[in-house]
Coordinates of N, CA and C in Angstrom, one line a residue:
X1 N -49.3 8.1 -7.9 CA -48.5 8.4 -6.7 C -48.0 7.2 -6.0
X2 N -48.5 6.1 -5.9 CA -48.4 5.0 -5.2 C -47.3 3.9 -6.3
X3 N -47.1 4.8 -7.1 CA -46.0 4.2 -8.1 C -45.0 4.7 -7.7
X4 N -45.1 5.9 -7.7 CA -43.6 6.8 -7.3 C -43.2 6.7 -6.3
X5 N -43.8 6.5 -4.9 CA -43.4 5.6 -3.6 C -43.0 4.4 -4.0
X6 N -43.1 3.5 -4.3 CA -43.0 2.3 -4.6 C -41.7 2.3 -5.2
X7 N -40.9 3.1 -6.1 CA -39.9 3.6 -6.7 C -38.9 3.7 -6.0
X8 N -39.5 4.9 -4.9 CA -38.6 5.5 -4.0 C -38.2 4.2 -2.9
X9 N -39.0 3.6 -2.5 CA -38.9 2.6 -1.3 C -37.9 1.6 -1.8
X10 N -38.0 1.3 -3.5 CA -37.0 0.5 -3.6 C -35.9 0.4 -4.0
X11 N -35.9 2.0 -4.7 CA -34.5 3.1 -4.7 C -33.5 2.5 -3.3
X12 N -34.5 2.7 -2.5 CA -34.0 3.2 -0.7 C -33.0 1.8 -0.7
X13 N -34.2 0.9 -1.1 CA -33.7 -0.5 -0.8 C -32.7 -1.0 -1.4
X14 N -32.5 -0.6 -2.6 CA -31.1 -1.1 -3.5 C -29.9 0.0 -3.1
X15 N -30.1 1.0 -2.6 CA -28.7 2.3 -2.1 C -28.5 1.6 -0.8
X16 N -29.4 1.1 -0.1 CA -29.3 0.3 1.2 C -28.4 -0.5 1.1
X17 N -28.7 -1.5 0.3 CA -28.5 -3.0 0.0 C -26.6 -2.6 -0.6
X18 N -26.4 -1.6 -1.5 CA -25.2 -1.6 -2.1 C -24.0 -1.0 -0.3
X19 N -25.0 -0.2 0.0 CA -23.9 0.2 1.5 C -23.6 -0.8 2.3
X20 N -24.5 -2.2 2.4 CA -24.6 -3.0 3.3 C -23.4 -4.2 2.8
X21 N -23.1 -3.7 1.2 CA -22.1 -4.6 0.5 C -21.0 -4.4 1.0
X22 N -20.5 -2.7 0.5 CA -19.6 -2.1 0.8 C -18.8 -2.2 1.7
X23 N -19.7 -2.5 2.8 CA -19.3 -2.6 4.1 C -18.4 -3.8 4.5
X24 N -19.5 -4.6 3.9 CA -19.2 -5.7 4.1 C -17.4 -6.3 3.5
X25 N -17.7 -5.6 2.3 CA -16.1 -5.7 1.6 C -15.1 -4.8 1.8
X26 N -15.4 -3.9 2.4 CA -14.2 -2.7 3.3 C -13.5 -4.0 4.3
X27 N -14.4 -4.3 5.2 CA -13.8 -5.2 6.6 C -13.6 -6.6 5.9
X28 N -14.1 -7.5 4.8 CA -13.2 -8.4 4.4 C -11.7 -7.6 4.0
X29 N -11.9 -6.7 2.7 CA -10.5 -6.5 2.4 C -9.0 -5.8 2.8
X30 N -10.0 -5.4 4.7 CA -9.0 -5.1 5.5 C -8.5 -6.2 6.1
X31 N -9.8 -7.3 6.8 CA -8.8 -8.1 7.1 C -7.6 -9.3 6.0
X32 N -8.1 -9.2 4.4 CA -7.3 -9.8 3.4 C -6.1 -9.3 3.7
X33 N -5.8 -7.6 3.5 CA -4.9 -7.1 3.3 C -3.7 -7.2 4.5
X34 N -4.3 -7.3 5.7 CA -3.8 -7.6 6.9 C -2.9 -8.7 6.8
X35 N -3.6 -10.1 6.8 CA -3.0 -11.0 6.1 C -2.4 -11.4 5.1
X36 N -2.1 -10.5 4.2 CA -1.2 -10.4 3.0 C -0.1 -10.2 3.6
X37 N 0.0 -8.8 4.6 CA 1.3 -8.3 5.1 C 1.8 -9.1 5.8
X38 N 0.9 -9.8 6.9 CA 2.0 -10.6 7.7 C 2.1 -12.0 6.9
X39 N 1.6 -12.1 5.8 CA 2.2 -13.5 5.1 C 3.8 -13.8 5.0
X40 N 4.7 -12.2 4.7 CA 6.0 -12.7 4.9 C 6.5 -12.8 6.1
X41 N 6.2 -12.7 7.2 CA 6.7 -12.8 8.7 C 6.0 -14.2 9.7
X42 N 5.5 -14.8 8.5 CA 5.0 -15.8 9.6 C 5.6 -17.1 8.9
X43 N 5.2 -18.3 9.0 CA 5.4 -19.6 8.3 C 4.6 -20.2 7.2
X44 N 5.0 -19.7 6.0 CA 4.2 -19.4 4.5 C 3.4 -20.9 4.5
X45 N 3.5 -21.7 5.0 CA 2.6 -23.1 4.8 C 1.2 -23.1 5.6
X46 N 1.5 -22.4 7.1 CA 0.7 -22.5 7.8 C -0.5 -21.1 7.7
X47 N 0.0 -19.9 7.1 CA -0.7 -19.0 6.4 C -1.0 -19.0 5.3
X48 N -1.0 -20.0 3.9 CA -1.4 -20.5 3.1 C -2.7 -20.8 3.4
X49 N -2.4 -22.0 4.1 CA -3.5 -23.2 4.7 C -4.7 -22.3 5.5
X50 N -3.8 -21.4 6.1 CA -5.1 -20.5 6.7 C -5.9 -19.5 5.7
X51 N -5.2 -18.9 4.7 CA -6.3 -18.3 4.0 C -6.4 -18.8 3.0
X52 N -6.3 -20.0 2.4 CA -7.1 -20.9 1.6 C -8.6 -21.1 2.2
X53 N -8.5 -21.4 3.7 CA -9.3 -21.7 4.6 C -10.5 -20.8 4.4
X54 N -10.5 -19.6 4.3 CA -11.1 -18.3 5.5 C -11.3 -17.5 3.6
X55 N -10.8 -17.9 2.8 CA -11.4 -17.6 1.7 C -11.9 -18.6 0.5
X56 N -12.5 -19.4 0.9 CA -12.8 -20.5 0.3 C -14.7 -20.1 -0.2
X57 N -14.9 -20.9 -0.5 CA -16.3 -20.1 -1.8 C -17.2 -20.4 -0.3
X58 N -17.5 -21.3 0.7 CA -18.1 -20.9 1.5 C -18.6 -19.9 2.3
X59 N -16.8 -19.3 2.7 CA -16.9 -17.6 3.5 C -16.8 -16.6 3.3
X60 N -16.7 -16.8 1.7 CA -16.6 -15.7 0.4 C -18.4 -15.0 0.6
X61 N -18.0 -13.3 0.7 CA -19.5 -13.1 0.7 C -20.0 -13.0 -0.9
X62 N -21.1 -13.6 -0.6 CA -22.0 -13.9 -2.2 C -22.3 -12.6 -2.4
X63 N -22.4 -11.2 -1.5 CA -22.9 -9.7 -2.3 C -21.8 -9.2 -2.7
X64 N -20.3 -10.0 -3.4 CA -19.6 -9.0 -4.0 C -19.9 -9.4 -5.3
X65 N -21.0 -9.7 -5.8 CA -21.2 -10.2 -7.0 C -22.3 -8.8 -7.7
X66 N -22.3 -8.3 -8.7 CA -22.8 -7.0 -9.3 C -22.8 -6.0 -8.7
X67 N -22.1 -5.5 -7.5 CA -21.8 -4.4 -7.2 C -21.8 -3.4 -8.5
X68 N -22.5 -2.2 -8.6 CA -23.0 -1.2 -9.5 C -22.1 0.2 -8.9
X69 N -21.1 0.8 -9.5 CA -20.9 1.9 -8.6 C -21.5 3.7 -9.1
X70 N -21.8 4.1 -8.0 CA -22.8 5.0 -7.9 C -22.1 6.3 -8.5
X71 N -23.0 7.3 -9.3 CA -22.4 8.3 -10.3 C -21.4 9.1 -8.8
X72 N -22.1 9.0 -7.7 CA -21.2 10.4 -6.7 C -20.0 9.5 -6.5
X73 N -19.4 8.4 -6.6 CA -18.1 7.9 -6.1 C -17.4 7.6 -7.7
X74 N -18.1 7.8 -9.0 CA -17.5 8.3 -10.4 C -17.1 9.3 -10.2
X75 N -17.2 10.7 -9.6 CA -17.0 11.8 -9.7 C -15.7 11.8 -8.2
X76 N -15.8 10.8 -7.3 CA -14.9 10.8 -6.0 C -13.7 10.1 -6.8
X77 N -13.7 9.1 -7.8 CA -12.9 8.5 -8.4 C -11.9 10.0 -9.7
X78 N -12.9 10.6 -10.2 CA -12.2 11.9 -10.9 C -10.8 12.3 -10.1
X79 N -11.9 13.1 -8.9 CA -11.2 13.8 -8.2 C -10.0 13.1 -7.8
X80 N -10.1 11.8 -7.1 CA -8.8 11.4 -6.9 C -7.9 11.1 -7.6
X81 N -8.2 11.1 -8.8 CA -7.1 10.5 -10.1 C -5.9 12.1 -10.1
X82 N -6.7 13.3 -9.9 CA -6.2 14.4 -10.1 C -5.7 14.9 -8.8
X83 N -6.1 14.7 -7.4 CA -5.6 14.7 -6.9 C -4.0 14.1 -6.8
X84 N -4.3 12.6 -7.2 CA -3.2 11.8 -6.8 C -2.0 12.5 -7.9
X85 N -2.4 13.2 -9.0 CA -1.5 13.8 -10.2 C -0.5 14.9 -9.1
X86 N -1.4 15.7 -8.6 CA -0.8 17.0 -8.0 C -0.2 16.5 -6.6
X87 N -0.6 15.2 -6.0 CA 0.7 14.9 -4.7 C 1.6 14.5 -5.1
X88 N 2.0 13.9 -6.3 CA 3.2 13.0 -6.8 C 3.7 13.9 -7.4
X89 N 3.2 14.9 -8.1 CA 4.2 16.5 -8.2 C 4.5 16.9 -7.6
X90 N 4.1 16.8 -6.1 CA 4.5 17.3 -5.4 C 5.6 16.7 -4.2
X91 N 5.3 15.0 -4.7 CA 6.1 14.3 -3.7 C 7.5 14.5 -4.5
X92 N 7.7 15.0 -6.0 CA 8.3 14.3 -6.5 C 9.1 15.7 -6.2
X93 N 8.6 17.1 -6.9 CA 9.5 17.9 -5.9 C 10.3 17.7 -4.7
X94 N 9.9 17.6 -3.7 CA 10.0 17.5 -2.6 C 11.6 16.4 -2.6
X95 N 11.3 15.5 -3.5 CA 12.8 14.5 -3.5 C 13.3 15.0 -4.4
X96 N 13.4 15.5 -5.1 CA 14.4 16.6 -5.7 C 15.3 17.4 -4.9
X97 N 14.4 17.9 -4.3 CA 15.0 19.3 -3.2 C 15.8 18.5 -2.0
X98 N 15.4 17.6 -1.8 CA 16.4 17.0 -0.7 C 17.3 16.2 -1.6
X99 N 17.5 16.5 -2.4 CA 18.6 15.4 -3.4 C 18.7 13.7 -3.2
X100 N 17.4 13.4 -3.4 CA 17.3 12.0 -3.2 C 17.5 11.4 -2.3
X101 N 17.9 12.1 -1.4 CA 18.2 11.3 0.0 C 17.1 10.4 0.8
X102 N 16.3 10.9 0.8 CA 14.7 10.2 1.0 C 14.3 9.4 -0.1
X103 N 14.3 9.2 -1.0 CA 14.1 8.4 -1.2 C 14.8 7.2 -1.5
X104 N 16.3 7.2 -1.2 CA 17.3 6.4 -1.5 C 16.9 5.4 0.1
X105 N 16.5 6.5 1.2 CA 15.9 5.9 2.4 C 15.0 5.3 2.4
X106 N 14.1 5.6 1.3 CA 12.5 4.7 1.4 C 13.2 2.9 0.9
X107 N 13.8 3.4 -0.4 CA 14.2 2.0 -1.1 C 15.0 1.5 0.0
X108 N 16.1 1.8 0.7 CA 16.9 0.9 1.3 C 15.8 0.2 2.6
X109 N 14.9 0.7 3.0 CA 13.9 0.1 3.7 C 13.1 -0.5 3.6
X110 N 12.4 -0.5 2.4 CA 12.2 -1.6 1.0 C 12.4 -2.5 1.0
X111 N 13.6 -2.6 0.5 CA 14.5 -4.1 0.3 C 14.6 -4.6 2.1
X112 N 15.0 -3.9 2.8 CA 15.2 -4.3 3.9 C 13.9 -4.8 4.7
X113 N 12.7 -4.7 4.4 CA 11.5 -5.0 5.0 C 11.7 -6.7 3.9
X114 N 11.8 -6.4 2.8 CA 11.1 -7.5 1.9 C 12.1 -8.8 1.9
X115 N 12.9 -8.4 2.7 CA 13.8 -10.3 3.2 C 13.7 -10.3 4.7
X116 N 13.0 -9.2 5.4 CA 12.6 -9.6 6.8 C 13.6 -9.5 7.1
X117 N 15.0 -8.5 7.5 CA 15.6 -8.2 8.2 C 15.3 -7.5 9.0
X118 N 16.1 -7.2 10.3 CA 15.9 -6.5 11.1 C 16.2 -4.9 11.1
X119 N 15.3 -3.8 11.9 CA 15.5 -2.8 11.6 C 16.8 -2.3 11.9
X120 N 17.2 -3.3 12.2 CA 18.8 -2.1 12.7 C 20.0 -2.2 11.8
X121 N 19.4 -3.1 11.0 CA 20.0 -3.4 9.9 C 20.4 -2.3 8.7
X122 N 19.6 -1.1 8.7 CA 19.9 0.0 8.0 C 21.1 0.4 8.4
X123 N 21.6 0.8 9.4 CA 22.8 1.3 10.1 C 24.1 0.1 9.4
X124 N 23.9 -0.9 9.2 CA 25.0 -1.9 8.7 C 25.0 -1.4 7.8
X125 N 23.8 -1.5 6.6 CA 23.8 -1.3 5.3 C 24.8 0.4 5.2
X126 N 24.7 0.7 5.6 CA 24.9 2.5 5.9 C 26.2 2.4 5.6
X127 N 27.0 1.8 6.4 CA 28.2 1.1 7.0 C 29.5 0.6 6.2
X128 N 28.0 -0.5 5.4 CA 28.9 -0.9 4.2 C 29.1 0.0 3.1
X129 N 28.2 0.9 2.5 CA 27.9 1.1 1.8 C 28.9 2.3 1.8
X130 N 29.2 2.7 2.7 CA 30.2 4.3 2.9 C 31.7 3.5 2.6
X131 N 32.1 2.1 3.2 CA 33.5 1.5 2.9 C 33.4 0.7 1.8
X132 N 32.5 0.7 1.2 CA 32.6 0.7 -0.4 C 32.6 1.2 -1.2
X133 N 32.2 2.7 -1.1 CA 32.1 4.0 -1.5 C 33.5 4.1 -1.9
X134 N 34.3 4.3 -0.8 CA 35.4 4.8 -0.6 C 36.7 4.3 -1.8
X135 N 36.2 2.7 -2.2 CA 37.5 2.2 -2.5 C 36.6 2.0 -4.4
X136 N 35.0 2.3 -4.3 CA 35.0 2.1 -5.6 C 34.8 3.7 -6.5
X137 N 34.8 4.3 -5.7 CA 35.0 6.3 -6.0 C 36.4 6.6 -5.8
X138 N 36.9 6.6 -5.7 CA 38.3 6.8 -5.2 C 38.9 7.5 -5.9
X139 N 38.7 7.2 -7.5 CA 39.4 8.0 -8.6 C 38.7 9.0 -8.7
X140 N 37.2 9.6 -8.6 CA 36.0 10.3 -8.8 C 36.2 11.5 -8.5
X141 N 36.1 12.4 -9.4 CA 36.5 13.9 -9.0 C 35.6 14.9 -7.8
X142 N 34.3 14.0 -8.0 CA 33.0 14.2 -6.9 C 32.9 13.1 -6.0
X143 N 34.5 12.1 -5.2 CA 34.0 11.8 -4.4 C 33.5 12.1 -3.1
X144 N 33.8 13.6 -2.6 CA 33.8 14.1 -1.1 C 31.8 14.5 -1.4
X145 N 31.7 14.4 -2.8 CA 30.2 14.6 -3.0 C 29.4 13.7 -2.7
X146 N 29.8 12.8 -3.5 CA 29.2 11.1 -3.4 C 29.3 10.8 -1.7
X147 N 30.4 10.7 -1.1 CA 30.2 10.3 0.7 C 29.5 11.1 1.1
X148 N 29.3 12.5 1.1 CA 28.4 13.2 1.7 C 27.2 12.6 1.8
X149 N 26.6 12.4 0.8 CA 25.2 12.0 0.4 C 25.4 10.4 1.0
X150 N 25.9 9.4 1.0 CA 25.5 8.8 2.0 C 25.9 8.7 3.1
X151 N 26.6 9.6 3.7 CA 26.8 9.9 4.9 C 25.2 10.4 5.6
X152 N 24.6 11.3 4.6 CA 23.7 12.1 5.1 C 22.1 11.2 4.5
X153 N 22.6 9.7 4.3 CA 21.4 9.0 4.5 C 20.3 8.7 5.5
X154 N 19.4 8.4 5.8 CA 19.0 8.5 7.0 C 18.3 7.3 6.9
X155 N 19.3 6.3 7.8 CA 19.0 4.7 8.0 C 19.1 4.1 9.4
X156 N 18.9 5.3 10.2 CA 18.8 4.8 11.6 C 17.7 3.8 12.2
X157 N 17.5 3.0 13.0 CA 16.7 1.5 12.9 C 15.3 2.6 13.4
X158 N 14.9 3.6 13.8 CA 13.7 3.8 13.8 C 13.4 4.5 12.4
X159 N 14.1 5.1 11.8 CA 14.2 5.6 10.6 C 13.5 4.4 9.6
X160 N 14.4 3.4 9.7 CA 13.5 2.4 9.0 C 12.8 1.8 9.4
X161 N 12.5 1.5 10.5 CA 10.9 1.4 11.1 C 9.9 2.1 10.7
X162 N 9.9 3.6 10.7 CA 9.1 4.4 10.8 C 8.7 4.2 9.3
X163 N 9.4 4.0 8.1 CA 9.5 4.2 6.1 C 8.6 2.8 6.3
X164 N 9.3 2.1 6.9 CA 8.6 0.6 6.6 C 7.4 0.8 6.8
X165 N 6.8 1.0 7.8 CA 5.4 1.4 8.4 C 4.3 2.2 7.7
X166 N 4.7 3.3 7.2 CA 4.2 4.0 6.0 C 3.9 3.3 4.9
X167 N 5.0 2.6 4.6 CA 4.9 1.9 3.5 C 3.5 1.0 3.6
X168 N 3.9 0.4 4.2 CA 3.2 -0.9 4.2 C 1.7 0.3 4.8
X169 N 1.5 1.2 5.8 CA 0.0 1.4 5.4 C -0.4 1.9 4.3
X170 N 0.3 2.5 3.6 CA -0.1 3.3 2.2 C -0.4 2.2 1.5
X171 N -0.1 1.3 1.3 CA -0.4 0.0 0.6 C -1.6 -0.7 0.7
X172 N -2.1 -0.6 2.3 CA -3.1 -1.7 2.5 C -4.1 -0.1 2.4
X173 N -3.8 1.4 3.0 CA -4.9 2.1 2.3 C -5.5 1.8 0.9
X174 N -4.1 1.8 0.1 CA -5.0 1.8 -1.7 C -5.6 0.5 -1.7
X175 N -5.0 -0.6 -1.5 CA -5.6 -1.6 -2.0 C -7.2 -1.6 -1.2
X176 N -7.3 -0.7 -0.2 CA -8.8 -1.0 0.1 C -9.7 0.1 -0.2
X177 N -9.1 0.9 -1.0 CA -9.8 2.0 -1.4 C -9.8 1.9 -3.0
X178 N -9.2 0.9 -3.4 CA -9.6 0.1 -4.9 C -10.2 -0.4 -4.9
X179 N -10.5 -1.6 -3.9 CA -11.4 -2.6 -3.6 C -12.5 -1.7 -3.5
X180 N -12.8 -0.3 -2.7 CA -14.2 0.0 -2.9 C -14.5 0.5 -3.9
X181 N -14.1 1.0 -4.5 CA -14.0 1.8 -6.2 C -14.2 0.8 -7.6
X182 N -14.1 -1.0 -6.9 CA -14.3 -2.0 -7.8 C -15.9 -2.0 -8.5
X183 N -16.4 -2.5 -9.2 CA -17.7 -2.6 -9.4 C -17.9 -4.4 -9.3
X184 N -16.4 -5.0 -9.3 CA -16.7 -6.3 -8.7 C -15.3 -7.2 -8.7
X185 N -15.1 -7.7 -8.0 CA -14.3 -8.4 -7.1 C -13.5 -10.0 -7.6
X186 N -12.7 -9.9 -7.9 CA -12.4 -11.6 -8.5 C -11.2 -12.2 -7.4
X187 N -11.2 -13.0 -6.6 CA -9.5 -13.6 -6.4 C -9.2 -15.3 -6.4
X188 N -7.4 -15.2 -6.8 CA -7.2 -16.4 -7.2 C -6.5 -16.3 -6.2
X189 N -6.6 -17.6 -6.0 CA -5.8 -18.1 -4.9 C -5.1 -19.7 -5.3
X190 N -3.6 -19.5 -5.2 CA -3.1 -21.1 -5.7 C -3.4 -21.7 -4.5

């Protein structure tokens, strides 16, 4: 009997010990991920130098080393794999039915986040993109089809605010819900 306690106490102690990791690597790899995103909006030498800093083998926590992951988050890992199958069928419907328009929105917000323009800047793009329409369709039997459809883009500057924002949390969601799903952790850093 005093074996089988003994078992359990240090069961207790290693399920303890792995949550106490977890933890610990949830709130590093939120704040990594944090600073990943504003790495293009700030001064890339002086956010270099700082997370060179702040991830260096000193502040690096030594418990992301054997992390073991537990049979109930193998089975949370299933589920999501199949989950994630039936939202992307379903996202992917969904931009069908609106004839790409949404997603022609997500991409132009996209590109438009990833050189750091400003949000109002969809409305230009919009702009251009209709008086170039015009003169490179022109012969096109479906041009009154083709301007429709970017007429009925939707790149108004909160419009791409709002895509951008999504984006970028859907991003720092997965990457921190991989990072807990890891069984161990490596990063390079130039």
């Amino acid at each position: 009997m005093a074996s089988g306690k003994k078992r359990e106490e240090l069961k207790k102690k290693i399920e303890n010990s792995i949550r106490i990791r977890r933890s610990r690597l949830h709130s590093y790899a939120t704040q990594m991920a944090f600073r990943l995103v504003s790495f293009a909006t700030k001064n890339s030498h002086t956010i270099r130098s700082q997370i060179w800093r702040d991830t260096s083998r000193q502040n690096m926590p030594s418990l992301l080393v054997n992390i073991q992951p537990v049979t109930y988050e193998k089975k949370l890992l299933k589920s999501s794999k199949k989950n994630k199958k039936q939202s992307s069928f379903v996202l992917s419907n969904w931009a069908q039915s609106s004839n790409n328009v949404n997603l022609a929105s997500f991409a132009v917000s996209l590109e438009n986040a990833k050189r750091g323009k400003p949000f109002t800047d969809g409305e230009y793009i919009k702009y251009c993109f209709i008086r170039a329409s015009e003169e490179l369709f022109r012969d096109f039997k479906t041009k009154a089809e083709i301007m429709k459809k970017i007429k009925d883009l939707p790149l108004s500057a909160k419009t791409v605010q709002d895509r951008t924002a999504k984006m970028s949390s859907n991003v720092t969601h997965m990457q921190v819900e991989d990072i807990q799903l890891a069984s161990a952790l490596s990063l390079a850093i130039d």
